[in-house]
mmCIF file of C-alpha atoms and ligand atoms in Angstrom:
data_model
loop_
_atom_site.group_PDB
_atom_site.id
_atom_site.type_symbol
_atom_site.label_atom_id
_atom_site.label_comp_id
_atom_site.label_asym_id
_atom_site.label_seq_id
_atom_site.Cartn_x
_atom_site.Cartn_y
_atom_site.Cartn_z
ATOM 1 C CA MET A 1239 14.825 14.775 -7.960
ATOM 2 C CA LYS A 1240 14.543 11.607 -5.898
ATOM 3 C CA THR A 1241 13.184 8.305 -7.147
ATOM 4 C CA VAL A 1242 10.421 6.857 -4.985
ATOM 5 C CA LEU A 1243 8.930 3.433 -5.510
ATOM 6 C CA SER A 1244 5.836 1.907 -4.004
ATOM 7 C CA GLY A 1245 4.416 -1.553 -4.544
ATOM 8 C CA ILE A 1246 1.097 -3.029 -3.540
ATOM 9 C CA ARG A 1247 -0.013 -6.632 -3.625
ATOM 10 C CA PRO A 1248 -3.349 -7.018 -5.407
ATOM 11 C CA THR A 1249 -5.333 -8.506 -2.559
ATOM 12 C CA GLY A 1250 -8.630 -6.675 -2.724
ATOM 13 C CA ASN A 1251 -10.279 -3.363 -2.129
ATOM 14 C CA LEU A 1252 -8.754 -0.275 -0.596
ATOM 15 C CA HIS A 1253 -10.248 1.016 2.632
ATOM 16 C CA LEU A 1254 -10.378 4.356 4.395
ATOM 17 C CA GLY A 1255 -7.185 3.504 6.278
ATOM 18 C CA ASN A 1256 -5.289 2.907 3.015
ATOM 19 C CA TYR A 1257 -6.618 6.153 1.647
ATOM 20 C CA TYR A 1258 -5.627 8.394 4.556
ATOM 21 C CA GLY A 1259 -2.575 6.387 5.523
ATOM 22 C CA ALA A 1260 -0.983 6.171 2.109
ATOM 23 C CA LEU A 1261 -2.823 7.339 -0.951
ATOM 24 C CA ILE A 1262 -3.384 10.947 0.079
ATOM 25 C CA ASN A 1263 0.364 11.175 0.665
ATOM 26 C CA PHE A 1264 1.207 9.437 -2.613
ATOM 27 C CA VAL A 1265 -0.733 12.066 -4.512
ATOM 28 C CA LYS A 1266 1.475 14.776 -2.972
ATOM 29 C CA MET A 1267 4.623 12.675 -3.199
ATOM 30 C CA GLN A 1268 4.246 12.244 -6.949
ATOM 31 C CA GLN A 1269 4.368 16.006 -7.480
ATOM 32 C CA GLU A 1270 7.822 16.328 -5.951
ATOM 33 C CA ASN A 1271 9.525 13.089 -6.941
ATOM 34 C CA ARG A 1272 10.070 10.690 -9.778
ATOM 35 C CA CYS A 1273 7.547 8.092 -8.662
ATOM 36 C CA PHE A 1274 6.954 4.488 -9.589
ATOM 37 C CA PHE A 1275 3.752 2.821 -8.413
ATOM 38 C CA PHE A 1276 3.278 -0.771 -9.317
ATOM 39 C CA ILE A 1277 1.012 -3.708 -8.650
ATOM 40 C CA ALA A 1278 2.982 -6.664 -7.350
ATOM 41 C CA ASP A 1279 1.050 -9.447 -9.043
ATOM 42 C CA TRP A 1280 4.006 -11.846 -9.056
ATOM 43 C CA HIS A 1281 4.255 -11.454 -5.304
ATOM 44 C CA SER A 1282 0.665 -12.542 -4.885
ATOM 45 C CA LEU A 1283 1.400 -15.908 -6.554
ATOM 46 C CA THR A 1284 2.839 -17.346 -3.340
ATOM 47 C CA THR A 1285 -0.719 -18.163 -2.253
ATOM 48 C CA HIS A 1286 -1.812 -19.563 -5.664
ATOM 49 C CA PRO A 1287 -4.778 -17.295 -6.477
ATOM 50 C CA ASP A 1288 -7.090 -18.618 -9.146
ATOM 51 C CA PRO A 1289 -6.493 -16.856 -12.477
ATOM 52 C CA LYS A 1290 -9.837 -15.066 -12.608
ATOM 53 C CA THR A 1291 -9.464 -13.682 -9.115
ATOM 54 C CA LEU A 1292 -5.908 -12.587 -9.828
ATOM 55 C CA HIS A 1293 -7.004 -10.562 -12.829
ATOM 56 C CA ILE A 1294 -9.951 -8.992 -11.037
ATOM 57 C CA ASN A 1295 -7.768 -8.039 -8.094
ATOM 58 C CA VAL A 1296 -5.199 -6.346 -10.318
ATOM 59 C CA LYS A 1297 -7.951 -4.437 -12.083
ATOM 60 C CA ASP A 1298 -9.547 -3.395 -8.792
ATOM 61 C CA VAL A 1299 -6.362 -2.102 -7.243
ATOM 62 C CA LEU A 1300 -5.375 -0.267 -10.391
ATOM 63 C CA SER A 1301 -8.802 1.387 -10.739
ATOM 64 C CA GLN A 1302 -8.760 2.393 -7.091
ATOM 65 C CA TYR A 1303 -5.248 3.837 -7.246
ATOM 66 C CA LEU A 1304 -6.191 5.894 -10.267
ATOM 67 C CA ALA A 1305 -9.480 7.037 -8.772
ATOM 68 C CA CYS A 1306 -7.638 8.284 -5.673
ATOM 69 C CA GLY A 1307 -5.484 10.567 -7.762
ATOM 70 C CA LEU A 1308 -2.379 8.700 -8.867
ATOM 71 C CA ASN A 1309 -1.571 10.354 -12.134
ATOM 72 C CA PRO A 1310 -0.219 8.220 -14.987
ATOM 73 C CA GLU A 1311 1.209 11.301 -16.667
ATOM 74 C CA GLN A 1312 3.178 12.414 -13.616
ATOM 75 C CA SER A 1313 4.179 8.950 -12.389
ATOM 76 C CA THR A 1314 4.994 5.557 -13.781
ATOM 77 C CA ILE A 1315 2.115 3.263 -12.910
ATOM 78 C CA TYR A 1316 2.562 -0.338 -13.991
ATOM 79 C CA VAL A 1317 1.846 -3.984 -13.396
ATOM 80 C CA GLN A 1318 4.907 -5.962 -12.265
ATOM 81 C CA SER A 1319 4.313 -8.873 -14.638
ATOM 82 C CA ASP A 1320 4.389 -6.466 -17.610
ATOM 83 C CA VAL A 1321 8.086 -5.883 -16.939
ATOM 84 C CA PRO A 1322 10.071 -9.044 -17.753
ATOM 85 C CA GLU A 1323 13.356 -7.311 -16.851
ATOM 86 C CA ILE A 1324 12.344 -7.758 -13.204
ATOM 87 C CA ALA A 1325 12.332 -11.543 -13.616
ATOM 88 C CA GLU A 1326 15.846 -11.539 -15.009
ATOM 89 C CA LEU A 1327 17.310 -9.315 -12.312
ATOM 90 C CA TYR A 1328 15.521 -11.468 -9.743
ATOM 91 C CA LEU A 1329 17.322 -14.517 -11.112
ATOM 92 C CA LEU A 1330 20.659 -12.749 -10.876
ATOM 93 C CA LEU A 1331 20.095 -11.435 -7.357
ATOM 94 C CA ASN A 1332 18.917 -14.851 -6.180
ATOM 95 C CA MET A 1333 22.478 -16.096 -6.631
ATOM 96 C CA HIS A 1334 23.555 -13.669 -3.924
ATOM 97 C CA ALA A 1335 20.763 -14.424 -1.468
ATOM 98 C CA TYR A 1336 21.564 -17.066 1.114
ATOM 99 C CA LEU A 1337 19.221 -19.708 2.448
ATOM 100 C CA GLY A 1338 20.106 -18.938 6.058
ATOM 101 C CA GLU A 1339 19.121 -15.293 5.883
ATOM 102 C CA LEU A 1340 15.984 -15.989 3.852
ATOM 103 C CA GLU A 1341 14.807 -18.604 6.333
ATOM 104 C CA LYS A 1342 15.258 -16.135 9.163
ATOM 105 C CA THR A 1343 12.962 -13.510 7.634
ATOM 106 C CA VAL A 1344 10.051 -12.781 9.950
ATOM 107 C CA SER A 1345 7.441 -12.741 7.179
ATOM 108 C CA PHE A 1346 8.697 -16.077 5.859
ATOM 109 C CA LYS A 1347 8.602 -17.760 9.249
ATOM 110 C CA GLU A 1348 5.121 -16.439 9.874
ATOM 111 C CA LYS A 1349 3.709 -17.560 6.516
ATOM 112 C CA ALA A 1350 5.408 -20.936 6.801
ATOM 113 C CA ARG A 1351 3.852 -21.445 10.210
ATOM 114 C CA GLN A 1352 0.385 -20.409 9.012
ATOM 115 C CA ASN A 1353 0.579 -22.552 5.867
ATOM 116 C CA PRO A 1354 2.927 -25.472 6.461
ATOM 117 C CA ASN A 1355 1.731 -27.215 3.284
ATOM 118 C CA ASN A 1356 2.661 -24.373 0.987
ATOM 119 C CA VAL A 1357 6.200 -23.377 1.831
ATOM 120 C CA ASN A 1358 7.272 -22.776 -1.767
ATOM 121 C CA ALA A 1359 10.524 -21.383 -3.137
ATOM 122 C CA GLY A 1360 8.759 -18.192 -4.202
ATOM 123 C CA LEU A 1361 7.736 -17.576 -0.624
ATOM 124 C CA LEU A 1362 11.304 -18.073 0.531
ATOM 125 C CA THR A 1363 12.698 -15.651 -2.032
ATOM 126 C CA TYR A 1364 9.886 -13.117 -1.683
ATOM 127 C CA PRO A 1365 12.330 -10.568 -0.206
ATOM 128 C CA VAL A 1366 14.647 -11.005 -3.204
ATOM 129 C CA LEU A 1367 11.806 -10.229 -5.600
ATOM 130 C CA MET A 1368 10.935 -7.185 -3.539
ATOM 131 C CA ALA A 1369 14.565 -6.079 -3.504
ATOM 132 C CA THR A 1370 14.564 -6.476 -7.285
ATOM 133 C CA ASP A 1371 11.483 -4.257 -7.607
ATOM 134 C CA ILE A 1372 13.320 -1.553 -5.731
ATOM 135 C CA LEU A 1373 16.809 -1.936 -7.200
ATOM 136 C CA ILE A 1374 15.666 -2.223 -10.795
ATOM 137 C CA HIS A 1375 14.849 1.494 -10.686
ATOM 138 C CA ASN A 1376 17.593 2.253 -8.157
ATOM 139 C CA ALA A 1377 14.997 3.888 -5.922
ATOM 140 C CA ASP A 1378 16.107 6.340 -3.239
ATOM 141 C CA TYR A 1379 12.996 5.957 -1.117
ATOM 142 C CA VAL A 1380 10.331 3.349 -0.503
ATOM 143 C CA PRO A 1381 7.236 4.077 1.591
ATOM 144 C CA VAL A 1382 6.822 0.964 3.726
ATOM 145 C CA GLY A 1383 4.789 -0.069 6.710
ATOM 146 C CA LYS A 1384 6.287 -1.724 9.773
ATOM 147 C CA ASP A 1385 5.744 -5.216 8.343
ATOM 148 C CA GLN A 1386 7.925 -4.421 5.319
ATOM 149 C CA GLU A 1387 10.869 -2.791 7.077
ATOM 150 C CA GLN A 1388 12.865 -5.996 7.267
ATOM 151 C CA HIS A 1389 12.435 -6.507 3.525
ATOM 152 C CA LEU A 1390 13.817 -3.040 2.913
ATOM 153 C CA GLU A 1391 16.733 -3.792 5.210
ATOM 154 C CA MET A 1392 17.429 -6.937 3.155
ATOM 155 C CA THR A 1393 17.275 -4.856 -0.005
ATOM 156 C CA ARG A 1394 20.098 -2.723 1.378
ATOM 157 C CA THR A 1395 22.030 -5.874 2.193
ATOM 158 C CA TYR A 1396 21.687 -7.149 -1.385
ATOM 159 C CA ALA A 1397 22.592 -3.755 -2.825
ATOM 160 C CA ASN A 1398 25.716 -3.654 -0.646
ATOM 161 C CA ARG A 1399 26.653 -7.210 -1.364
ATOM 162 C CA PHE A 1400 26.385 -6.685 -5.101
ATOM 163 C CA ASN A 1401 28.440 -3.508 -4.931
ATOM 164 C CA SER A 1402 31.229 -5.037 -2.891
ATOM 165 C CA LYS A 1403 31.246 -8.359 -4.730
ATOM 166 C CA TYR A 1404 31.771 -6.629 -8.071
ATOM 167 C CA GLY A 1405 33.736 -3.667 -6.754
ATOM 168 C CA VAL A 1406 31.254 -1.071 -7.964
ATOM 169 C CA LYS A 1407 29.120 1.679 -6.451
ATOM 170 C CA TYR A 1408 26.151 0.824 -8.577
ATOM 171 C CA PHE A 1409 23.135 0.288 -6.357
ATOM 172 C CA LYS A 1410 22.013 2.965 -3.919
ATOM 173 C CA GLN A 1411 20.856 2.223 -0.406
ATOM 174 C CA PRO A 1412 17.081 2.626 -0.531
ATOM 175 C CA LYS A 1413 15.623 4.315 2.556
ATOM 176 C CA PRO A 1414 12.120 4.295 4.002
ATOM 177 C CA PHE A 1415 10.071 7.255 2.806
ATOM 178 C CA ASN A 1416 8.958 9.090 5.893
ATOM 179 C CA PHE A 1417 5.640 10.927 5.803
ATOM 180 C CA GLY A 1418 6.317 12.219 9.315
ATOM 181 C CA GLN A 1419 3.519 14.276 10.821
ATOM 182 C CA GLU A 1420 1.324 13.811 7.811
ATOM 183 C CA LEU A 1421 0.697 10.141 8.385
ATOM 184 C CA ILE A 1422 -2.875 9.663 9.546
ATOM 185 C CA LYS A 1423 -3.820 6.371 11.144
ATOM 186 C CA ILE A 1424 -7.447 5.396 10.803
ATOM 187 C CA PRO A 1425 -8.673 3.113 13.587
ATOM 188 C CA GLY A 1426 -11.170 0.307 13.120
ATOM 189 C CA LEU A 1427 -14.852 0.520 14.002
ATOM 190 C CA ASP A 1428 -14.597 -2.306 16.484
ATOM 191 C CA GLY A 1429 -12.521 -0.571 19.133
ATOM 192 C CA SER A 1430 -9.364 -2.308 17.966
ATOM 193 C CA GLY A 1431 -6.171 -0.561 16.907
ATOM 194 C CA LYS A 1432 -6.240 0.046 13.216
ATOM 195 C CA MET A 1433 -8.507 -0.394 10.270
ATOM 196 C CA GLY A 1434 -7.345 -3.500 8.438
ATOM 197 C CA LYS A 1435 -8.619 -6.054 5.990
ATOM 198 C CA SER A 1436 -7.806 -9.018 8.166
ATOM 199 C CA GLU A 1437 -9.397 -7.340 11.174
ATOM 200 C CA GLY A 1438 -12.716 -7.195 9.281
ATOM 201 C CA ASN A 1439 -13.428 -3.667 10.543
ATOM 202 C CA CYS A 1440 -13.065 -1.717 7.315
ATOM 203 C CA ILE A 1441 -14.976 0.861 5.391
ATOM 204 C CA TYR A 1442 -14.050 0.336 1.758
ATOM 205 C CA LEU A 1443 -13.838 3.141 -0.751
ATOM 206 C CA ILE A 1444 -16.342 1.287 -2.920
ATOM 207 C CA ASP A 1445 -18.882 0.730 -0.134
ATOM 208 C CA GLU A 1446 -22.345 2.004 -1.035
ATOM 209 C CA PRO A 1447 -23.800 4.646 1.329
ATOM 210 C CA LYS A 1448 -26.236 2.124 2.830
ATOM 211 C CA ILE A 1449 -23.391 -0.217 3.711
ATOM 212 C CA ILE A 1450 -21.389 2.597 5.271
ATOM 213 C CA GLU A 1451 -24.388 3.626 7.377
ATOM 214 C CA LYS A 1452 -24.822 0.053 8.530
ATOM 215 C CA LYS A 1453 -21.158 -0.399 9.393
ATOM 216 C CA VAL A 1454 -20.956 2.858 11.343
ATOM 217 C CA LYS A 1455 -24.187 2.056 13.163
ATOM 218 C CA GLY A 1456 -22.647 -1.240 14.214
ATOM 219 C CA ALA A 1457 -19.542 0.400 15.680
ATOM 220 C CA LEU A 1458 -18.861 -0.476 19.288
ATOM 221 C CA THR A 1459 -20.279 2.044 21.798
ATOM 222 C CA ASP A 1460 -21.758 1.991 25.303
ATOM 223 C CA ASN A 1461 -24.176 4.076 27.366
ATOM 224 C CA GLY A 1462 -22.164 7.256 27.222
ATOM 225 C CA PRO A 1463 -19.699 9.185 29.373
ATOM 226 C CA GLU A 1464 -19.522 8.415 33.053
ATOM 227 C CA GLY A 1465 -19.664 12.033 34.113
ATOM 228 C CA GLU A 1466 -18.264 15.389 33.085
ATOM 229 C CA ASN A 1467 -14.866 15.531 31.378
ATOM 230 C CA SER A 1468 -14.243 11.827 31.827
ATOM 231 C CA PRO A 1469 -11.587 10.056 29.767
ATOM 232 C CA LYS A 1470 -12.853 8.368 26.593
ATOM 233 C CA PRO A 1471 -12.577 4.609 26.241
ATOM 234 C CA ASN A 1472 -10.627 3.464 23.181
ATOM 235 C CA TYR A 1473 -13.600 2.596 21.029
ATOM 236 C CA ILE A 1474 -15.127 6.055 21.521
ATOM 237 C CA GLU A 1475 -11.792 7.788 20.973
ATOM 238 C CA ASN A 1476 -11.595 5.870 17.699
ATOM 239 C CA LEU A 1477 -14.895 7.289 16.458
ATOM 240 C CA PHE A 1478 -13.676 10.785 17.307
ATOM 241 C CA THR A 1479 -10.428 10.128 15.468
ATOM 242 C CA ILE A 1480 -12.302 9.278 12.285
ATOM 243 C CA LEU A 1481 -14.651 12.215 12.814
ATOM 244 C CA LYS A 1482 -11.681 14.574 13.010
ATOM 245 C CA VAL A 1483 -10.505 13.346 9.628
ATOM 246 C CA VAL A 1484 -13.769 13.469 7.704
ATOM 247 C CA SER A 1485 -15.813 16.215 9.426
ATOM 248 C CA THR A 1486 -15.531 19.947 9.988
ATOM 249 C CA GLU A 1487 -14.051 21.481 13.136
ATOM 250 C CA GLU A 1488 -17.502 22.695 14.190
ATOM 251 C CA VAL A 1489 -18.891 19.182 14.083
ATOM 252 C CA VAL A 1490 -15.951 17.811 16.044
ATOM 253 C CA SER A 1491 -16.173 20.434 18.782
ATOM 254 C CA PHE A 1492 -19.945 19.985 18.984
ATOM 255 C CA TYR A 1493 -19.466 16.318 19.879
ATOM 256 C CA GLU A 1494 -16.422 16.979 22.072
ATOM 257 C CA ASN A 1495 -18.603 19.346 24.091
ATOM 258 C CA LEU A 1496 -21.373 16.781 24.296
ATOM 259 C CA TRP A 1497 -18.865 14.263 25.596
ATOM 260 C CA ASN A 1498 -17.458 16.673 28.155
ATOM 261 C CA SER A 1499 -20.934 17.619 29.372
ATOM 262 C CA GLY A 1500 -21.373 14.070 30.582
ATOM 263 C CA GLU A 1501 -24.737 13.814 28.867
ATOM 264 C CA GLN A 1502 -25.724 10.380 27.539
ATOM 265 C CA ARG A 1503 -27.787 9.028 24.624
ATOM 266 C CA TRP A 1504 -26.341 10.894 21.649
ATOM 267 C CA TYR A 1505 -24.241 8.203 20.013
ATOM 268 C CA GLY A 1506 -27.004 7.566 17.459
ATOM 269 C CA LYS A 1507 -26.696 11.149 16.299
ATOM 270 C CA LEU A 1508 -22.892 10.984 16.280
ATOM 271 C CA LYS A 1509 -22.946 7.846 14.171
ATOM 272 C CA ALA A 1510 -25.403 9.331 11.685
ATOM 273 C CA GLN A 1511 -23.163 12.374 11.305
ATOM 274 C CA LEU A 1512 -20.033 10.258 11.009
ATOM 275 C CA ALA A 1513 -21.611 8.047 8.338
ATOM 276 C CA GLU A 1514 -22.802 11.102 6.413
ATOM 277 C CA ASP A 1515 -19.351 12.664 6.395
ATOM 278 C CA ILE A 1516 -17.595 9.439 5.452
ATOM 279 C CA ILE A 1517 -20.036 9.075 2.570
ATOM 280 C CA LYS A 1518 -19.247 12.641 1.495
ATOM 281 C CA VAL A 1519 -15.563 11.746 1.266
ATOM 282 C CA THR A 1520 -15.897 8.343 -0.366
ATOM 283 C CA SER A 1521 -18.760 8.946 -2.817
ATOM 284 C CA PRO A 1522 -16.769 10.812 -5.465
ATOM 285 C CA MET A 1523 -14.100 8.113 -5.280
ATOM 286 C CA ARG A 1524 -16.628 5.312 -5.498
ATOM 287 C CA GLU A 1525 -18.128 6.838 -8.611
ATOM 288 C CA LYS A 1526 -14.719 7.331 -10.179
ATOM 289 C CA ILE A 1527 -13.664 3.779 -9.356
ATOM 290 C CA ASN A 1528 -16.750 2.426 -11.073
ATOM 291 C CA ASP A 1529 -16.223 4.622 -14.132
ATOM 292 C CA ILE A 1530 -12.597 3.532 -14.454
ATOM 293 C CA LYS A 1531 -13.412 -0.138 -13.907
ATOM 294 C CA ASN A 1532 -15.807 -0.004 -16.829
ATOM 295 C CA ASP A 1533 -13.309 1.689 -19.105
ATOM 296 C CA ASP A 1534 -11.081 -1.108 -20.380
ATOM 297 C CA GLU A 1535 -9.687 1.134 -23.074
ATOM 298 C CA PHE A 1536 -8.412 3.599 -20.471
ATOM 299 C CA LEU A 1537 -6.956 0.841 -18.304
ATOM 300 C CA ARG A 1538 -5.216 -0.668 -21.298
ATOM 301 C CA ARG A 1539 -3.700 2.679 -22.207
ATOM 302 C CA VAL A 1540 -2.527 3.355 -18.658
ATOM 303 C CA THR A 1541 -0.893 -0.047 -18.274
ATOM 304 C CA GLU A 1542 0.712 0.086 -21.708
ATOM 305 C CA ILE A 1543 2.237 3.491 -21.117
ATOM 306 C CA GLY A 1544 3.249 2.445 -17.601
ATOM 307 C CA ALA A 1545 4.917 -0.730 -18.803
ATOM 308 C CA GLU A 1546 6.764 1.173 -21.489
ATOM 309 C CA LYS A 1547 8.169 3.721 -19.039
ATOM 310 C CA ALA A 1548 8.986 1.079 -16.425
ATOM 311 C CA ARG A 1549 10.734 -1.111 -18.971
ATOM 312 C CA GLU A 1550 12.797 1.783 -20.231
ATOM 313 C CA SER A 1551 14.121 2.388 -16.721
ATOM 314 C CA ALA A 1552 14.435 -1.330 -15.881
ATOM 315 C CA SER A 1553 16.284 -2.290 -19.039
ATOM 316 C CA LYS A 1554 18.897 0.383 -18.405
ATOM 317 C CA THR A 1555 19.636 -1.129 -15.001
ATOM 318 C CA LEU A 1556 19.634 -4.647 -16.357
ATOM 319 C CA LYS A 1557 22.032 -3.745 -19.133
ATOM 320 C CA ASP A 1558 24.478 -2.301 -16.587
ATOM 321 C CA VAL A 1559 24.111 -5.249 -14.229
ATOM 322 C CA ARG A 1560 24.746 -7.741 -17.012
ATOM 323 C CA GLU A 1561 27.824 -5.852 -18.026
ATOM 324 C CA ILE A 1562 29.094 -5.658 -14.440
ATOM 325 C CA MET A 1563 28.531 -9.381 -13.875
ATOM 326 C CA GLY A 1564 30.325 -10.371 -17.051
ATOM 327 C CA PHE A 1565 27.499 -11.053 -19.457
ATOM 328 C CA ARG A 1566 29.015 -9.282 -22.402
ATOM 329 C CA SER A 1567 28.220 -9.567 -26.061
ATOM 330 C CA PHE A 1568 30.799 -10.459 -28.690
HETATM 331 N N1 LIG B 1774 5.713 -6.778 -0.097
HETATM 332 C C1 LIG B 1774 4.900 -5.590 -0.208
HETATM 333 C C2 LIG B 1774 3.632 -5.806 0.640
HETATM 334 O O1 LIG B 1774 3.260 -6.908 0.910
HETATM 335 C C3 LIG B 1774 4.520 -5.324 -1.632
HETATM 336 C C4 LIG B 1774 5.725 -5.044 -2.450
HETATM 337 C C5 LIG B 1774 6.280 -5.836 -3.405
HETATM 338 C C6 LIG B 1774 6.532 -3.869 -2.382
HETATM 339 N N2 LIG B 1774 7.363 -5.265 -3.952
HETATM 340 C C7 LIG B 1774 7.561 -4.057 -3.338
HETATM 341 C C8 LIG B 1774 6.489 -2.713 -1.613
HETATM 342 C C9 LIG B 1774 8.557 -3.092 -3.522
HETATM 343 C C10 LIG B 1774 7.477 -1.741 -1.801
HETATM 344 C C11 LIG B 1774 8.494 -1.941 -2.738
HETATM 345 O O2 LIG B 1774 3.016 -4.835 1.013
#
């Protein structure tokens, strides 16, 4: 059985793109692998969130993960800051991470450019903390998006460097987890590429039906097709892409036929249908999220059990690493 690890920074609510792009696959992934899912709250400190917001964000992400089907009995679901072993391994790995390579990291350069007044040491060593998250459980696979690939590459560098420095074959080379064909990309409602928080074009899992209707109504459209069987502009293609995910085949072919007929003035109907079907998908999750959010006892139990399991795995690694590096007891 392979070990798979996934981390998420607690930065707010999950949207439809997160759900179809990742969470649906995580639910399947956890049935076939030894999975760790954790909330990277230490990572979010680089931007100095205020304490109240930090806590709320952790709670939100956790509730939303659980509501989408991550199973605390099958997987290890934990909050990073509940596992102090990570901090110690981070310290040790930092000694093998060089300023030159950290300064060259794309994410570091980008953040430093955006926020020249907050170029802190934690930001610089962000990739080392991420490598620690992965190596502390000696994960085989890590599902990562494009923006995190370099961090995973650096993780392999640190694993290699540690192994060769101490003449051991201790750390594995973590690889990207590939969902292949199953990866669904949800586009935004504004005709842009993908649904994303910073793009401001999201439908959130916790959006009330009225909000969803309003957002879908506001999606970019035009007068309609320019004749029979004409090619679709991007923003219309995007609506069809979402429709294909949330609606039945009959509904999709009904609107495909309308498009191909060249007829105009039916986008109102399409949007109403799309909103209805999105609401059908998200409503059960929204209700679950709200139930879980109001159940502090459940959340406490989940995080306690998660921390216990994560610490058991992490402390084994740390014990070995200490021994390898020469920290030995008398
Ligand atoms: N850096 C990741 C992100 O911004 C979050 C993260 C932290 C992570 N530690 C990780 C992801 C370990 C995978 C594995 O999305």
